[in-house]
PDB file of C-alpha atoms in Angstrom:
ATOM      1  CA  MET A   1       0.000   0.000   0.000  1.00  0.00           C
ATOM      2  CA  ARG A   2       1.181   3.498  -0.816  1.00  0.00           C
ATOM      3  CA  PHE A   3       2.079   5.463   2.327  1.00  0.00           C
ATOM      4  CA  VAL A   4       2.581   9.233   2.249  1.00  0.00           C
ATOM      5  CA  ASP A   5       3.945  10.938   5.355  1.00  0.00           C
ATOM      6  CA  THR A   6       2.261  14.327   5.001  1.00  0.00           C
ATOM      7  CA  HIS A   7       4.444  16.292   7.407  1.00  0.00           C
ATOM      8  CA  THR A   8       8.221  16.229   7.748  1.00  0.00           C
ATOM      9  CA  HIS A   9      10.958  18.859   7.967  1.00  0.00           C
ATOM     10  CA  THR A  10      14.414  18.878   6.406  1.00  0.00           C
ATOM     11  CA  TRP A  11      17.209  21.402   6.158  1.00  0.00           C
ATOM     12  CA  GLY A  12      20.751  21.432   4.914  1.00  0.00           C
ATOM     13  CA  PRO A  13      23.957  22.502   6.661  1.00  0.00           C
ATOM     14  CA  ASP A  14      24.479  26.179   7.440  1.00  0.00           C
ATOM     15  CA  THR A  15      26.533  27.373   4.456  1.00  0.00           C
ATOM     16  CA  GLU A  16      27.468  30.685   2.901  1.00  0.00           C
ATOM     17  CA  GLU A  17      25.528  29.750  -0.222  1.00  0.00           C
ATOM     18  CA  LEU A  18      22.368  28.710   1.674  1.00  0.00           C
ATOM     19  CA  PRO A  19      22.675  30.132   5.198  1.00  0.00           C
ATOM     20  CA  TRP A  20      20.379  29.662   8.164  1.00  0.00           C
ATOM     21  CA  SER A  21      18.875  33.031   8.981  1.00  0.00           C
ATOM     22  CA  ALA A  22      17.909  31.815  12.466  1.00  0.00           C
ATOM     23  CA  GLU A  23      18.842  28.722  14.453  1.00  0.00           C
ATOM     24  CA  LEU A  24      15.431  27.098  14.901  1.00  0.00           C
ATOM     25  CA  LEU A  25      16.126  23.398  15.436  1.00  0.00           C
ATOM     26  CA  PRO A  26      14.300  20.536  17.197  1.00  0.00           C
ATOM     27  CA  PRO A  27      14.979  20.227  20.941  1.00  0.00           C
ATOM     28  CA  GLY A  28      18.503  18.971  21.533  1.00  0.00           C
ATOM     29  CA  TRP A  29      19.254  18.866  17.801  1.00  0.00           C
ATOM     30  CA  GLU A  30      22.521  19.990  16.235  1.00  0.00           C
ATOM     31  CA  GLY A  31      23.318  20.342  12.560  1.00  0.00           C
ATOM     32  CA  ALA A  32      21.345  19.381   9.479  1.00  0.00           C
ATOM     33  CA  TYR A  33      18.633  16.821   8.827  1.00  0.00           C
ATOM     34  CA  THR A  34      18.892  16.465   5.097  1.00  0.00           C
ATOM     35  CA  ALA A  35      16.558  15.058   2.475  1.00  0.00           C
ATOM     36  CA  HIS A  36      18.952  12.106   2.224  1.00  0.00           C
ATOM     37  CA  ASP A  37      18.551  11.511   5.965  1.00  0.00           C
ATOM     38  CA  LEU A  38      14.786  11.646   5.600  1.00  0.00           C
ATOM     39  CA  ILE A  39      14.729   9.194   2.704  1.00  0.00           C
ATOM     40  CA  ALA A  40      16.911   6.776   4.674  1.00  0.00           C
ATOM     41  CA  ASP A  41      14.415   6.934   7.551  1.00  0.00           C
ATOM     42  CA  MET A  42      11.526   6.527   5.101  1.00  0.00           C
ATOM     43  CA  ASP A  43      13.133   3.443   3.604  1.00  0.00           C
ATOM     44  CA  ALA A  44      13.642   1.888   7.032  1.00  0.00           C
ATOM     45  CA  ALA A  45       9.981   2.528   7.953  1.00  0.00           C
ATOM     46  CA  GLY A  46       8.467   1.522   4.625  1.00  0.00           C
ATOM     47  CA  VAL A  47       7.258   5.007   3.735  1.00  0.00           C
ATOM     48  CA  GLU A  48       7.125   5.634  -0.008  1.00  0.00           C
ATOM     49  CA  GLU A  49       6.700   9.423  -0.123  1.00  0.00           C
ATOM     50  CA  SER A  50       6.916  12.373   2.252  1.00  0.00           C
ATOM     51  CA  VAL A  51       5.941  16.028   2.298  1.00  0.00           C
ATOM     52  CA  MET A  52       8.772  18.357   3.290  1.00  0.00           C
ATOM     53  CA  VAL A  53       7.421  21.423   5.087  1.00  0.00           C
ATOM     54  CA  THR A  54       9.908  24.283   4.817  1.00  0.00           C
ATOM     55  CA  THR A  55      11.362  25.224   8.186  1.00  0.00           C
ATOM     56  CA  PRO A  56      11.321  28.862   9.472  1.00  0.00           C
ATOM     57  CA  LEU A  57      15.092  28.476   9.839  1.00  0.00           C
ATOM     58  CA  TYR A  58      15.344  29.914   6.299  1.00  0.00           C
ATOM     59  CA  GLY A  59      12.941  32.827   6.892  1.00  0.00           C
ATOM     60  CA  ARG A  60      10.180  33.899   4.502  1.00  0.00           C
ATOM     61  CA  GLY A  61      12.143  35.544   1.702  1.00  0.00           C
ATOM     62  CA  VAL A  62      12.698  34.658  -1.928  1.00  0.00           C
ATOM     63  CA  ARG A  63      15.105  31.808  -1.077  1.00  0.00           C
ATOM     64  CA  ALA A  64      13.192  30.444   1.919  1.00  0.00           C
ATOM     65  CA  ASN A  65      12.130  27.337   0.003  1.00  0.00           C
ATOM     66  CA  GLU A  66      15.362  26.797  -1.914  1.00  0.00           C
ATOM     67  CA  TYR A  67      16.405  23.704   0.035  1.00  0.00           C
ATOM     68  CA  THR A  68      12.929  22.195  -0.257  1.00  0.00           C
ATOM     69  CA  MET A  69      12.831  22.849  -4.003  1.00  0.00           C
ATOM     70  CA  ARG A  70      16.285  21.360  -4.584  1.00  0.00           C
ATOM     71  CA  SER A  71      15.373  18.253  -2.623  1.00  0.00           C
ATOM     72  CA  ILE A  72      12.215  17.712  -4.644  1.00  0.00           C
ATOM     73  CA  GLU A  73      14.159  18.110  -7.868  1.00  0.00           C
ATOM     74  CA  ALA A  74      16.668  15.522  -6.677  1.00  0.00           C
ATOM     75  CA  SER A  75      14.013  12.984  -5.583  1.00  0.00           C
ATOM     76  CA  PRO A  76      10.834  13.718  -7.558  1.00  0.00           C
ATOM     77  CA  ASP A  77       9.415  10.253  -6.990  1.00  0.00           C
ATOM     78  CA  ARG A  78       9.747  10.440  -3.186  1.00  0.00           C
ATOM     79  CA  LEU A  79       9.276  14.026  -2.019  1.00  0.00           C
ATOM     80  CA  TRP A  80       6.652  16.782  -2.048  1.00  0.00           C
ATOM     81  CA  GLY A  81       6.879  20.262  -0.564  1.00  0.00           C
ATOM     82  CA  VAL A  82       4.986  22.947   1.364  1.00  0.00           C
ATOM     83  CA  GLY A  83       6.502  26.401   1.352  1.00  0.00           C
ATOM     84  CA  LEU A  84       6.761  29.575   3.396  1.00  0.00           C
ATOM     85  CA  MET A  85       6.303  33.123   2.126  1.00  0.00           C
ATOM     86  CA  ASP A  86       5.795  36.680   3.275  1.00  0.00           C
ATOM     87  CA  PHE A  87       2.026  37.206   3.389  1.00  0.00           C
ATOM     88  CA  TYR A  88       2.151  40.995   3.658  1.00  0.00           C
ATOM     89  CA  GLY A  89       3.080  43.647   1.131  1.00  0.00           C
ATOM     90  CA  ASP A  90       1.987  44.989  -2.210  1.00  0.00           C
ATOM     91  CA  SER A  91      -0.881  42.880  -3.562  1.00  0.00           C
ATOM     92  CA  GLU A  92       0.865  41.890  -6.785  1.00  0.00           C
ATOM     93  CA  GLN A  93       4.118  41.126  -4.969  1.00  0.00           C
ATOM     94  CA  VAL A  94       2.253  38.805  -2.605  1.00  0.00           C
ATOM     95  CA  ARG A  95       0.480  37.090  -5.484  1.00  0.00           C
ATOM     96  CA  SER A  96       3.753  36.711  -7.325  1.00  0.00           C
ATOM     97  CA  ALA A  97       5.408  35.240  -4.223  1.00  0.00           C
ATOM     98  CA  LEU A  98       2.715  32.592  -3.916  1.00  0.00           C
ATOM     99  CA  ARG A  99       2.951  31.742  -7.607  1.00  0.00           C
ATOM    100  CA  ARG A 100       6.715  31.354  -7.211  1.00  0.00           C
ATOM    101  CA  VAL A 101       6.327  28.977  -4.273  1.00  0.00           C
ATOM    102  CA  VAL A 102       3.753  26.723  -5.943  1.00  0.00           C
ATOM    103  CA  GLY A 103       5.189  26.969  -9.436  1.00  0.00           C
ATOM    104  CA  HIS A 104       6.663  23.495  -9.096  1.00  0.00           C
ATOM    105  CA  ASP A 105       4.026  20.799  -9.563  1.00  0.00           C
ATOM    106  CA  ARG A 106       5.176  18.991  -6.402  1.00  0.00           C
ATOM    107  CA  MET A 107       4.818  22.075  -4.179  1.00  0.00           C
ATOM    108  CA  LEU A 108       1.415  21.629  -2.577  1.00  0.00           C
ATOM    109  CA  GLY A 109       0.869  25.075  -1.064  1.00  0.00           C
ATOM    110  CA  VAL A 110       2.037  27.453   1.654  1.00  0.00           C
ATOM    111  CA  ARG A 111       1.917  27.315   5.432  1.00  0.00           C
ATOM    112  CA  MET A 112       0.542  29.808   7.958  1.00  0.00           C
ATOM    113  CA  HIS A 113       1.836  29.458  11.535  1.00  0.00           C
ATOM    114  CA  ALA A 114      -1.441  30.721  13.003  1.00  0.00           C
ATOM    115  CA  CYS A 115      -0.457  29.957  16.599  1.00  0.00           C
ATOM    116  CA  LEU A 116       2.776  31.938  16.381  1.00  0.00           C
ATOM    117  CA  ALA A 117       3.259  35.666  16.337  1.00  0.00           C
ATOM    118  CA  TYR A 118       3.751  36.794  12.741  1.00  0.00           C
ATOM    119  CA  GLU A 119       7.494  37.240  12.404  1.00  0.00           C
ATOM    120  CA  GLU A 120      10.125  36.397   9.812  1.00  0.00           C
ATOM    121  CA  HIS A 121      11.257  33.543  12.056  1.00  0.00           C
ATOM    122  CA  ALA A 122       8.048  32.383  13.686  1.00  0.00           C
ATOM    123  CA  SER A 123       8.782  30.927  17.114  1.00  0.00           C
ATOM    124  CA  GLU A 124       6.771  32.701  19.862  1.00  0.00           C
ATOM    125  CA  LEU A 125       3.499  31.018  20.845  1.00  0.00           C
ATOM    126  CA  ASP A 126       0.358  33.158  20.648  1.00  0.00           C
ATOM    127  CA  ARG A 127      -2.595  30.790  20.880  1.00  0.00           C
ATOM    128  CA  THR A 128      -5.216  33.520  20.331  1.00  0.00           C
ATOM    129  CA  ALA A 129      -3.469  35.433  17.522  1.00  0.00           C
ATOM    130  CA  ASP A 130      -5.974  36.535  14.891  1.00  0.00           C
ATOM    131  CA  TRP A 131      -3.647  37.790  12.156  1.00  0.00           C
ATOM    132  CA  ILE A 132      -4.828  34.984   9.849  1.00  0.00           C
ATOM    133  CA  LEU A 133      -8.177  36.832   9.595  1.00  0.00           C
ATOM    134  CA  ASP A 134      -6.506  40.068   8.472  1.00  0.00           C
ATOM    135  CA  ASP A 135      -8.192  41.555   5.386  1.00  0.00           C
ATOM    136  CA  ALA A 136      -4.691  42.423   4.157  1.00  0.00           C
ATOM    137  CA  LEU A 137      -4.188  38.708   3.446  1.00  0.00           C
ATOM    138  CA  GLU A 138      -6.991  38.614   0.884  1.00  0.00           C
ATOM    139  CA  PRO A 139      -4.528  38.560  -2.068  1.00  0.00           C
ATOM    140  CA  VAL A 140      -3.052  35.349  -0.637  1.00  0.00           C
ATOM    141  CA  TRP A 141      -6.423  33.627  -0.473  1.00  0.00           C
ATOM    142  CA  ASP A 142      -7.554  34.912  -3.864  1.00  0.00           C
ATOM    143  CA  GLU A 143      -4.334  33.770  -5.539  1.00  0.00           C
ATOM    144  CA  ALA A 144      -4.525  30.406  -3.793  1.00  0.00           C
ATOM    145  CA  ALA A 145      -7.972  29.920  -5.334  1.00  0.00           C
ATOM    146  CA  THR A 146      -6.665  30.979  -8.741  1.00  0.00           C
ATOM    147  CA  GLN A 147      -3.717  28.586  -8.512  1.00  0.00           C
ATOM    148  CA  ASP A 148      -5.891  25.793  -7.072  1.00  0.00           C
ATOM    149  CA  THR A 149      -3.373  25.312  -4.272  1.00  0.00           C
ATOM    150  CA  SER A 150      -3.678  24.639  -0.543  1.00  0.00           C
ATOM    151  CA  ILE A 151      -3.166  26.747   2.548  1.00  0.00           C
ATOM    152  CA  PHE A 152      -1.765  24.756   5.481  1.00  0.00           C
ATOM    153  CA  VAL A 153      -2.632  26.314   8.837  1.00  0.00           C
ATOM    154  CA  PHE A 154      -0.999  25.444  12.162  1.00  0.00           C
ATOM    155  CA  PRO A 155      -3.397  26.614  14.915  1.00  0.00           C
ATOM    156  CA  LYS A 156      -4.034  26.004  18.571  1.00  0.00           C
ATOM    157  CA  ALA A 157      -7.521  25.011  19.714  1.00  0.00           C
ATOM    158  CA  GLU A 158      -8.516  28.604  20.467  1.00  0.00           C
ATOM    159  CA  GLN A 159      -8.095  29.432  16.773  1.00  0.00           C
ATOM    160  CA  ILE A 160     -10.235  26.654  15.270  1.00  0.00           C
ATOM    161  CA  SER A 161     -13.248  28.968  15.123  1.00  0.00           C
ATOM    162  CA  MET A 162     -11.119  31.397  13.083  1.00  0.00           C
ATOM    163  CA  LEU A 163     -10.493  28.615  10.592  1.00  0.00           C
ATOM    164  CA  GLU A 164     -14.234  28.168  10.211  1.00  0.00           C
ATOM    165  CA  THR A 165     -14.493  31.859   9.342  1.00  0.00           C
ATOM    166  CA  LEU A 166     -11.808  31.414   6.692  1.00  0.00           C
ATOM    167  CA  ALA A 167     -13.309  28.202   5.315  1.00  0.00           C
ATOM    168  CA  GLU A 168     -16.623  29.986   4.837  1.00  0.00           C
ATOM    169  CA  ARG A 169     -15.041  33.155   3.480  1.00  0.00           C
ATOM    170  CA  TYR A 170     -12.888  31.297   0.930  1.00  0.00           C
ATOM    171  CA  PRO A 171     -14.807  28.150  -0.087  1.00  0.00           C
ATOM    172  CA  ASP A 172     -12.660  27.654  -3.201  1.00  0.00           C
ATOM    173  CA  VAL A 173      -9.437  27.314  -1.195  1.00  0.00           C
ATOM    174  CA  GLN A 174      -8.390  23.978   0.271  1.00  0.00           C
ATOM    175  CA  LEU A 175      -7.494  24.373   3.962  1.00  0.00           C
ATOM    176  CA  VAL A 176      -5.353  21.759   5.694  1.00  0.00           C
ATOM    177  CA  VAL A 177      -5.108  21.934   9.497  1.00  0.00           C
ATOM    178  CA  ASP A 178      -1.704  20.864  10.787  1.00  0.00           C
ATOM    179  CA  HIS A 179      -1.209  18.594  13.817  1.00  0.00           C
ATOM    180  CA  MET A 180      -4.969  18.417  14.624  1.00  0.00           C
ATOM    181  CA  ALA A 181      -4.555  21.839  16.275  1.00  0.00           C
ATOM    182  CA  TYR A 182      -1.773  20.478  18.488  1.00  0.00           C
ATOM    183  CA  PRO A 183      -3.608  19.211  21.614  1.00  0.00           C
ATOM    184  CA  ASP A 184      -1.938  19.929  24.936  1.00  0.00           C
ATOM    185  CA  GLU A 185      -2.606  20.030  28.671  1.00  0.00           C
ATOM    186  CA  THR A 186      -5.158  22.835  28.162  1.00  0.00           C
ATOM    187  CA  THR A 187      -7.426  20.842  25.826  1.00  0.00           C
ATOM    188  CA  ASP A 188      -9.914  18.011  26.166  1.00  0.00           C
ATOM    189  CA  PRO A 189     -11.140  16.073  23.127  1.00  0.00           C
ATOM    190  CA  SER A 190     -14.753  16.384  24.293  1.00  0.00           C
ATOM    191  CA  GLU A 191     -14.756  20.025  25.365  1.00  0.00           C
ATOM    192  CA  ALA A 192     -14.511  23.467  23.798  1.00  0.00           C
ATOM    193  CA  PRO A 193     -12.525  24.981  22.240  1.00  0.00           C
ATOM    194  CA  TRP A 194     -11.096  21.821  20.692  1.00  0.00           C
ATOM    195  CA  THR A 195     -14.593  20.579  19.840  1.00  0.00           C
ATOM    196  CA  ASP A 196     -14.960  23.567  17.501  1.00  0.00           C
ATOM    197  CA  PHE A 197     -13.573  21.050  15.000  1.00  0.00           C
ATOM    198  CA  GLU A 198     -17.089  19.555  14.812  1.00  0.00           C
ATOM    199  CA  SER A 199     -18.555  22.652  13.150  1.00  0.00           C
ATOM    200  CA  LEU A 200     -15.395  23.189  11.087  1.00  0.00           C
ATOM    201  CA  ALA A 201     -16.019  19.737   9.605  1.00  0.00           C
ATOM    202  CA  ASP A 202     -19.199  21.094   7.975  1.00  0.00           C
ATOM    203  CA  HIS A 203     -16.960  22.811   5.431  1.00  0.00           C
ATOM    204  CA  ASP A 204     -15.919  20.454   2.655  1.00  0.00           C
ATOM    205  CA  ASN A 205     -12.798  22.489   1.867  1.00  0.00           C
ATOM    206  CA  VAL A 206     -11.097  21.501   5.150  1.00  0.00           C
ATOM    207  CA  ALA A 207      -8.877  18.481   5.825  1.00  0.00           C
ATOM    208  CA  VAL A 208      -6.844  17.675   8.944  1.00  0.00           C
ATOM    209  CA  LYS A 209      -3.396  16.221   9.480  1.00  0.00           C
ATOM    210  CA  VAL A 210      -3.298  13.661  12.278  1.00  0.00           C
ATOM    211  CA  SER A 211       0.332  14.317  13.030  1.00  0.00           C
ATOM    212  CA  SER A 212       2.919  15.135  15.709  1.00  0.00           C
ATOM    213  CA  LEU A 213       1.305  12.768  18.224  1.00  0.00           C
ATOM    214  CA  PRO A 214       4.393  11.926  20.325  1.00  0.00           C
ATOM    215  CA  ARG A 215       4.929  15.574  21.234  1.00  0.00           C
ATOM    216  CA  SER A 216       1.326  15.979  22.435  1.00  0.00           C
ATOM    217  CA  SER A 217       1.133  12.684  24.320  1.00  0.00           C
ATOM    218  CA  ASP A 218       1.889  12.045  27.992  1.00  0.00           C
ATOM    219  CA  GLU A 219       2.237   8.332  27.264  1.00  0.00           C
ATOM    220  CA  SER A 220       4.598   6.150  25.295  1.00  0.00           C
ATOM    221  CA  TRP A 221       3.780   4.521  21.948  1.00  0.00           C
ATOM    222  CA  PRO A 222       1.023   4.013  20.787  1.00  0.00           C
ATOM    223  CA  TYR A 223      -0.096   7.253  22.535  1.00  0.00           C
ATOM    224  CA  GLU A 224      -3.511   6.040  23.676  1.00  0.00           C
ATOM    225  CA  ASP A 225      -4.216   9.258  25.584  1.00  0.00           C
ATOM    226  CA  LEU A 226      -4.647  10.962  22.186  1.00  0.00           C
ATOM    227  CA  TRP A 227      -6.966   8.401  20.647  1.00  0.00           C
ATOM    228  CA  GLY A 228     -10.011  10.360  21.814  1.00  0.00           C
ATOM    229  CA  TYR A 229      -8.948  13.264  19.604  1.00  0.00           C
ATOM    230  CA  VAL A 230      -8.459  10.977  16.627  1.00  0.00           C
ATOM    231  CA  ARG A 231     -11.771   9.201  17.187  1.00  0.00           C
ATOM    232  CA  HIS A 232     -13.669  12.516  17.236  1.00  0.00           C
ATOM    233  CA  LEU A 233     -11.967  13.734  14.075  1.00  0.00           C
ATOM    234  CA  ALA A 234     -12.808  10.466  12.320  1.00  0.00           C
ATOM    235  CA  ASP A 235     -16.444  10.846  13.402  1.00  0.00           C
ATOM    236  CA  TRP A 236     -16.730  14.498  12.379  1.00  0.00           C
ATOM    237  CA  PHE A 237     -14.653  14.643   9.194  1.00  0.00           C
ATOM    238  CA  GLY A 238     -14.607  11.019   8.170  1.00  0.00           C
ATOM    239  CA  THR A 239     -11.199   9.525   7.530  1.00  0.00           C
ATOM    240  CA  GLU A 240     -11.691  10.646   3.922  1.00  0.00           C
ATOM    241  CA  ARG A 241     -10.444  14.045   5.135  1.00  0.00           C
ATOM    242  CA  LEU A 242      -7.723  12.919   7.538  1.00  0.00           C
ATOM    243  CA  MET A 243      -4.038  12.476   6.660  1.00  0.00           C
ATOM    244  CA  LEU A 244      -1.190  10.926   8.642  1.00  0.00           C
ATOM    245  CA  GLY A 245       2.030  12.792   9.311  1.00  0.00           C
ATOM    246  CA  SER A 246       5.066  12.304  11.512  1.00  0.00           C
ATOM    247  CA  ASP A 247       6.398  15.849  12.080  1.00  0.00           C
ATOM    248  CA  TYR A 248       9.829  14.228  12.119  1.00  0.00           C
ATOM    249  CA  PRO A 249      12.533  15.069  13.114  1.00  0.00           C
ATOM    250  CA  TRP A 250      10.870  17.566  15.443  1.00  0.00           C
ATOM    251  CA  MET A 251       9.722  14.444  17.317  1.00  0.00           C
ATOM    252  CA  ASP A 252      13.217  13.084  17.877  1.00  0.00           C
ATOM    253  CA  ASP A 253      13.222  14.036  21.566  1.00  0.00           C
ATOM    254  CA  TRP A 254      10.068  11.921  22.024  1.00  0.00           C
ATOM    255  CA  ALA A 255      10.081   9.136  19.438  1.00  0.00           C
ATOM    256  CA  GLY A 256      11.855   7.609  16.458  1.00  0.00           C
ATOM    257  CA  TYR A 257      10.565   8.071  12.943  1.00  0.00           C
ATOM    258  CA  GLU A 258       8.605   4.821  12.615  1.00  0.00           C
ATOM    259  CA  ALA A 259       6.871   5.268  15.991  1.00  0.00           C
ATOM    260  CA  CYS A 260       5.511   8.645  14.847  1.00  0.00           C
ATOM    261  CA  LEU A 261       3.402   6.834  12.238  1.00  0.00           C
ATOM    262  CA  SER A 262       2.920   3.211  13.311  1.00  0.00           C
ATOM    263  CA  TRP A 263       0.671   4.044  16.291  1.00  0.00           C
ATOM    264  CA  VAL A 264      -2.293   4.161  13.891  1.00  0.00           C
ATOM    265  CA  GLU A 265      -2.088   0.390  13.360  1.00  0.00           C
ATOM    266  CA  GLU A 266      -2.904  -0.103  17.057  1.00  0.00           C
ATOM    267  CA  ALA A 267      -6.057   2.060  17.174  1.00  0.00           C
ATOM    268  CA  PRO A 268      -8.968  -0.442  17.336  1.00  0.00           C
ATOM    269  CA  PHE A 269     -11.578   2.059  16.143  1.00  0.00           C
ATOM    270  CA  LEU A 270      -9.847   2.516  12.758  1.00  0.00           C
ATOM    271  CA  SER A 271     -10.584  -0.016  10.013  1.00  0.00           C
ATOM    272  CA  ALA A 272      -8.372  -1.100   7.142  1.00  0.00           C
ATOM    273  CA  ARG A 273     -10.375   1.296   4.961  1.00  0.00           C
ATOM    274  CA  ASP A 274      -9.738   4.142   7.427  1.00  0.00           C
ATOM    275  CA  TYR A 275      -6.052   3.340   7.407  1.00  0.00           C
ATOM    276  CA  SER A 276      -5.887   3.452   3.619  1.00  0.00           C
ATOM    277  CA  TYR A 277      -7.476   6.907   3.540  1.00  0.00           C
ATOM    278  CA  MET A 278      -5.208   8.280   6.231  1.00  0.00           C
ATOM    279  CA  ALA A 279      -2.118   6.667   4.692  1.00  0.00           C
ATOM    280  CA  HIS A 280      -2.587   7.868   1.122  1.00  0.00           C
ATOM    281  CA  ARG A 281      -6.100   8.140  -0.305  1.00  0.00           C
ATOM    282  CA  THR A 282      -6.979  11.441   1.383  1.00  0.00           C
ATOM    283  CA  PHE A 283      -3.675  12.900   0.244  1.00  0.00           C
ATOM    284  CA  GLU A 284      -4.436  11.830  -3.315  1.00  0.00           C
ATOM    285  CA  SER A 285      -7.916  13.349  -3.175  1.00  0.00           C
ATOM    286  CA  VAL A 286      -6.987  16.641  -1.508  1.00  0.00           C
ATOM    287  CA  HIS A 287      -3.962  17.283  -3.709  1.00  0.00           C
ATOM    288  CA  GLU A 288      -5.213  15.484  -6.825  1.00  0.00           C
ATOM    289  CA  THR A 289      -2.070  13.370  -7.144  1.00  0.00           C
TER     290      THR A 289
END
């Protein structure tokens, strides 16, 4: 069965030709985690393809996605990409920036770090930030609809209702919610604000990544304390709109690569059909691959 890991990160060494503009690395990590490293981990875990999400380490400028683009070019049968860009500025410049990011047919869209203060190197948590609703971002959404590309949003639970506003405002844009809004000690799968996902599921242009589980869990593999979140998402969205992702190597402090994905095989409420959607069929449908 085809398996697509829908959320990974890679970056090259800090060089003069392609420098890090900020040192934003996983906890305890030193140095690069290259596309070659990722593919080696994929091979060991039986993962056919992965989506490389550009790291803020390279900023938001013209060359922010250079490493991602080069990696895709080098391994076009194994890798996909999601880019970063500057969302503010002259309308045509913003539109042009988005077109540049998604100009490659294996670049799936751009990412908004909704739960982080809007900065060149997004790193400070702001779980109620509402900049994603800014009218100044309208050129981004309009161009995304024109290009038939996706916007990947990384929110906290308090921002799920904002995503519903965006899903309704821009019905022709595919929204993908990263890390199932990153549950933590402040959330409960059966209580607001995390349960705002139920009404968000009414919008057909929204899919959710079931990803980054080890970092949210207080338990070891297979992270049963998070199964309630997954069960609710499967009930509300159907697994036809859920995708699996590892968030590796950001998980390295908590789990190895295979463990970030293999937990799903232990969840008794997910059928073989559910697994196939989460492993690849939803990805194929959402991104028309």
